[in-house]
Short mmCIF file of C-alpha atoms in Angstrom, two decimals:
data_model
loop_
_atom_site.label_atom_id
_atom_site.label_comp_id
_atom_site.label_asym_id
_atom_site.label_seq_id
_atom_site.Cartn_x
_atom_site.Cartn_y
_atom_site.Cartn_z
CA MET A 270 45.05 60.44 5.42
CA MET A 271 42.53 59.19 7.98
CA THR A 272 43.63 58.70 11.57
CA GLU A 273 42.81 55.62 13.63
CA ASN A 274 40.04 57.54 15.41
CA GLU A 275 38.48 58.55 12.10
CA ASN A 276 38.41 54.92 11.01
CA THR A 277 36.65 53.87 14.24
CA PRO A 278 32.85 53.79 13.90
CA ARG A 279 31.06 56.29 16.13
CA MET A 280 29.20 54.58 18.92
CA PRO A 281 25.46 54.91 18.35
CA LEU A 282 23.51 57.14 20.72
CA ILE A 283 19.96 57.28 22.01
CA GLY A 284 17.80 58.75 19.24
CA ASP A 285 20.02 57.47 16.43
CA PRO A 286 18.72 55.13 13.74
CA ALA A 287 19.84 51.60 14.57
CA PRO A 288 22.90 50.78 12.42
CA SER A 289 22.00 48.31 9.69
CA PHE A 290 23.70 45.00 9.00
CA ASP A 291 23.26 41.53 7.53
CA ALA A 292 24.37 38.69 9.77
CA LEU A 293 24.41 34.93 10.11
CA THR A 294 22.58 33.69 13.19
CA THR A 295 21.53 30.43 14.79
CA GLN A 296 18.20 30.85 12.97
CA GLY A 297 19.58 31.81 9.56
CA THR A 298 20.58 35.09 7.97
CA ILE A 299 18.89 38.27 9.14
CA HIS A 300 18.74 41.74 7.61
CA PHE A 301 18.61 44.30 10.37
CA PRO A 302 16.60 46.35 10.97
CA GLU A 303 14.47 45.54 7.90
CA ASP A 304 13.39 42.16 9.25
CA TYR A 305 12.21 43.75 12.50
CA LYS A 306 10.16 46.69 11.23
CA GLY A 307 7.10 47.28 13.39
CA LYS A 308 8.62 45.45 16.36
CA TRP A 309 10.47 46.53 19.46
CA VAL A 310 13.86 44.81 19.67
CA LEU A 311 15.97 43.92 22.68
CA PHE A 312 19.40 43.59 21.05
CA PHE A 313 22.07 42.43 23.48
CA SER A 314 25.65 41.17 23.42
CA HIS A 315 27.30 38.65 25.70
CA PRO A 316 31.06 38.20 26.22
CA SER A 317 31.43 34.56 25.28
CA ASP A 318 29.69 31.22 24.86
CA PHE A 319 30.14 28.58 27.56
CA THR A 320 30.68 31.16 30.31
CA PRO A 321 28.79 31.07 33.63
CA VAL A 322 27.17 34.50 33.81
CA CYS A 323 26.11 34.39 30.15
CA THR A 324 24.55 30.97 30.64
CA THR A 325 22.35 32.24 33.49
CA GLU A 326 21.34 35.23 31.36
CA PHE A 327 20.31 33.07 28.43
CA MET A 328 18.29 30.76 30.67
CA THR A 329 16.53 33.77 32.18
CA LEU A 330 15.77 35.35 28.80
CA ALA A 331 14.48 32.05 27.44
CA SER A 332 12.11 31.75 30.40
CA MET A 333 10.84 35.31 29.78
CA SER A 334 10.58 35.09 25.99
CA ASP A 335 6.77 34.80 25.99
CA GLU A 336 6.53 37.91 28.17
CA PHE A 337 8.60 39.89 25.70
CA LYS A 338 6.63 38.46 22.77
CA ALA A 339 3.41 39.71 24.37
CA MET A 340 5.01 43.19 24.43
CA ASN A 341 5.67 43.08 20.65
CA THR A 342 9.36 42.75 21.49
CA GLU A 343 11.84 40.49 19.72
CA LEU A 344 15.06 39.23 21.32
CA LEU A 345 18.35 39.25 19.40
CA GLY A 346 21.68 38.13 20.85
CA LEU A 347 25.29 38.48 19.72
CA SER A 348 28.82 37.47 20.63
CA VAL A 349 32.04 37.26 18.67
CA ASP A 350 31.96 33.44 18.80
CA SER A 351 31.34 31.21 15.79
CA LEU A 352 28.00 29.84 14.68
CA TYR A 353 29.05 26.31 15.65
CA SER A 354 30.06 27.48 19.13
CA HIS A 355 26.65 29.13 19.53
CA ILE A 356 24.84 25.96 18.47
CA ALA A 357 26.86 23.74 20.80
CA TRP A 358 26.34 26.12 23.73
CA ILE A 359 22.59 26.44 23.13
CA ARG A 360 22.28 22.66 23.05
CA LYS A 361 24.18 22.41 26.35
CA ILE A 362 21.98 25.08 27.97
CA GLU A 363 18.94 22.94 27.19
CA GLU A 364 20.39 20.21 29.43
CA LEU A 365 20.97 22.44 32.46
CA GLU A 366 18.85 23.21 35.53
CA TRP A 367 19.23 26.43 37.51
CA ASN A 368 17.02 28.61 39.71
CA GLY A 369 13.93 26.53 38.97
CA MET A 370 14.56 26.56 35.22
CA LYS A 371 15.40 23.43 33.26
CA ASN A 372 15.18 22.09 29.73
CA VAL A 373 14.86 25.66 28.46
CA LYS A 374 14.81 26.23 24.72
CA ILE A 375 16.53 29.31 23.32
CA PRO A 376 13.87 30.72 20.98
CA PHE A 377 15.73 33.79 19.73
CA PRO A 378 18.53 34.10 17.15
CA VAL A 379 22.14 34.62 18.22
CA ILE A 380 24.45 36.44 15.81
CA ALA A 381 27.84 34.91 15.02
CA ASP A 382 30.11 37.98 14.79
CA LEU A 383 33.56 36.49 14.29
CA ASN A 384 34.67 39.42 12.13
CA LYS A 385 33.38 41.85 14.80
CA LYS A 386 31.67 44.05 12.23
CA VAL A 387 28.32 44.23 14.03
CA SER A 388 29.76 44.55 17.53
CA SER A 389 32.04 47.35 16.31
CA LYS A 390 29.10 49.24 14.79
CA TYR A 391 27.25 49.11 18.12
CA GLY A 392 30.17 49.91 20.42
CA MET A 393 30.00 46.48 22.04
CA LEU A 394 33.79 46.07 21.98
CA GLN A 395 35.45 48.23 24.60
CA PRO A 396 39.26 47.81 24.66
CA ASN A 397 39.72 48.85 28.29
CA VAL A 398 37.65 45.81 29.24
CA SER A 399 38.59 43.28 26.56
CA SER A 400 39.77 43.29 22.97
CA THR A 401 38.41 39.79 22.33
CA GLN A 402 35.01 39.82 24.06
CA ALA A 403 31.94 42.01 23.78
CA VAL A 404 30.72 43.75 26.93
CA ARG A 405 27.18 43.15 28.17
CA ALA A 406 25.51 45.78 26.01
CA VAL A 407 21.75 46.30 25.74
CA PHE A 408 20.07 48.28 22.97
CA ILE A 409 16.32 48.86 23.08
CA ILE A 410 15.15 49.68 19.56
CA ASP A 411 11.64 50.83 18.73
CA PRO A 412 9.34 49.81 15.84
CA ASN A 413 10.72 52.69 13.74
CA SER A 414 14.26 51.30 14.17
CA VAL A 415 15.34 54.13 16.47
CA ILE A 416 17.56 53.43 19.49
CA ARG A 417 15.59 54.38 22.60
CA ALA A 418 17.80 53.12 25.43
CA ILE A 419 21.37 51.86 25.85
CA ILE A 420 22.67 50.04 28.91
CA TYR A 421 26.17 48.64 29.49
CA TYR A 422 27.12 46.13 32.16
CA PRO A 423 30.60 44.86 33.12
CA LEU A 424 31.63 41.31 32.28
CA THR A 425 31.17 40.15 35.87
CA THR A 426 27.62 41.41 36.41
CA GLY A 427 24.58 39.57 35.12
CA ARG A 428 21.77 41.74 33.82
CA ASN A 429 18.42 42.29 35.50
CA PHE A 430 15.99 41.50 32.70
CA ASP A 431 12.98 42.45 34.81
CA GLU A 432 14.36 46.00 34.84
CA ILE A 433 15.01 45.89 31.11
CA LYS A 434 11.44 44.68 30.57
CA ARG A 435 10.19 47.53 32.78
CA THR A 436 12.16 50.01 30.67
CA ILE A 437 10.52 48.78 27.47
CA LEU A 438 7.07 48.96 29.08
CA ALA A 439 7.81 52.52 30.23
CA LEU A 440 8.87 53.58 26.73
CA GLN A 441 5.74 52.01 25.26
CA LYS A 442 3.62 53.81 27.86
CA THR A 443 5.16 57.20 27.17
CA ASP A 444 4.80 56.76 23.40
CA ALA A 445 1.15 55.78 23.69
CA GLU A 446 0.08 58.41 26.25
CA HIS A 447 2.57 61.28 25.73
CA CYS A 448 3.71 61.21 29.34
CA SER A 449 6.81 60.43 31.41
CA THR A 450 7.30 57.81 34.10
CA PRO A 451 8.55 58.58 37.62
CA ALA A 452 11.27 56.77 39.54
CA GLY A 453 10.40 53.13 40.10
CA TRP A 454 7.40 53.27 37.79
CA CYS A 455 5.78 49.99 36.85
CA PRO A 456 2.47 49.25 35.07
CA GLY A 457 -0.50 50.41 37.10
CA LYS A 458 1.28 53.33 38.74
CA ASP A 459 0.57 56.99 38.01
CA VAL A 460 2.50 58.81 35.30
CA ILE A 461 3.95 62.31 35.00
CA ILE A 462 2.28 64.73 32.59
CA PRO A 463 3.82 67.76 30.88
CA THR A 464 4.83 70.77 32.96
CA ALA A 465 3.05 74.08 32.54
CA THR A 466 5.03 76.45 30.34
CA THR A 467 3.36 79.78 31.20
CA CYS A 468 2.46 81.51 34.46
CA GLU A 469 -1.21 81.34 33.53
CA ALA A 470 -1.03 77.60 32.91
CA ALA A 471 0.87 77.06 36.16
CA GLU A 472 -1.89 78.87 38.07
CA ALA A 473 -4.54 76.78 36.32
CA VAL A 474 -2.74 73.56 37.22
CA MET A 475 -2.79 74.35 40.92
CA ASN A 476 -6.51 75.14 40.82
CA SER A 477 -7.61 72.29 38.56
CA ASP A 478 -10.58 70.15 39.63
CA ASN A 479 -9.71 67.31 37.20
CA GLU A 480 -10.14 64.15 39.29
CA ASP A 481 -7.77 62.17 37.06
CA GLU A 482 -4.86 64.57 37.60
CA TYR A 483 -3.09 66.04 40.62
CA ALA A 484 -0.11 68.30 41.20
CA LEU A 485 2.46 68.35 43.99
CA ASP A 486 3.48 71.72 42.62
CA TRP A 487 3.01 73.54 39.31
CA PHE A 488 6.02 71.74 37.76
CA LEU A 489 5.24 68.25 39.08
CA ARG A 490 1.94 66.92 37.78
CA PHE A 491 0.64 63.36 37.75
CA ARG A 492 -2.14 61.52 35.98
CA LYS A 493 -3.77 58.50 37.55
CA ASP A 494 -3.17 55.33 35.59
CA LYS A 495 -5.95 54.53 33.15
#
């Protein structure tokens, strides 16, 4: 006989394939991740429609949607509210003005997860916070449908989508150039390149005359941004 813990889906981790699902959204039914192959996806949950913090987040994301589109990144939202609640809330958001934004259109689909199947698969429901609302979860999923980053925020704290955008850009940079990004990295800044793994290579690093690379020490090497 299975215990309650055995019946509870394991929360997905960085490096896992994104759990698959079919869901009804404000833009029709989607099949995930099949419909998003070849795209980066910013998949996020919000606690509830018609709540203040969530409203500011949706207005911000709507205003940044073209920036994410230019990064080959699709936006996908979710809460455990109904489809009709989502539609009514989205229509109300379009009437609001805040922080220089007004008449914003929500261009991305929002999943109606009344049965909580999708939010349960992704660990968006955390009982110590709420049994009826999803936390502010963020999943960054790459074009191969692999989870690359997971961020959780409490119900009271609105997300910084500039930082989330920076994280996606950093992941895209490291994938393209086989490097890492240092603290506070943003496009245009130097990147970290692999550490020497032998004594001979460490010696060569410290005596390199490559003008595009420099080392603070044998284990901390940088490459100038291309």
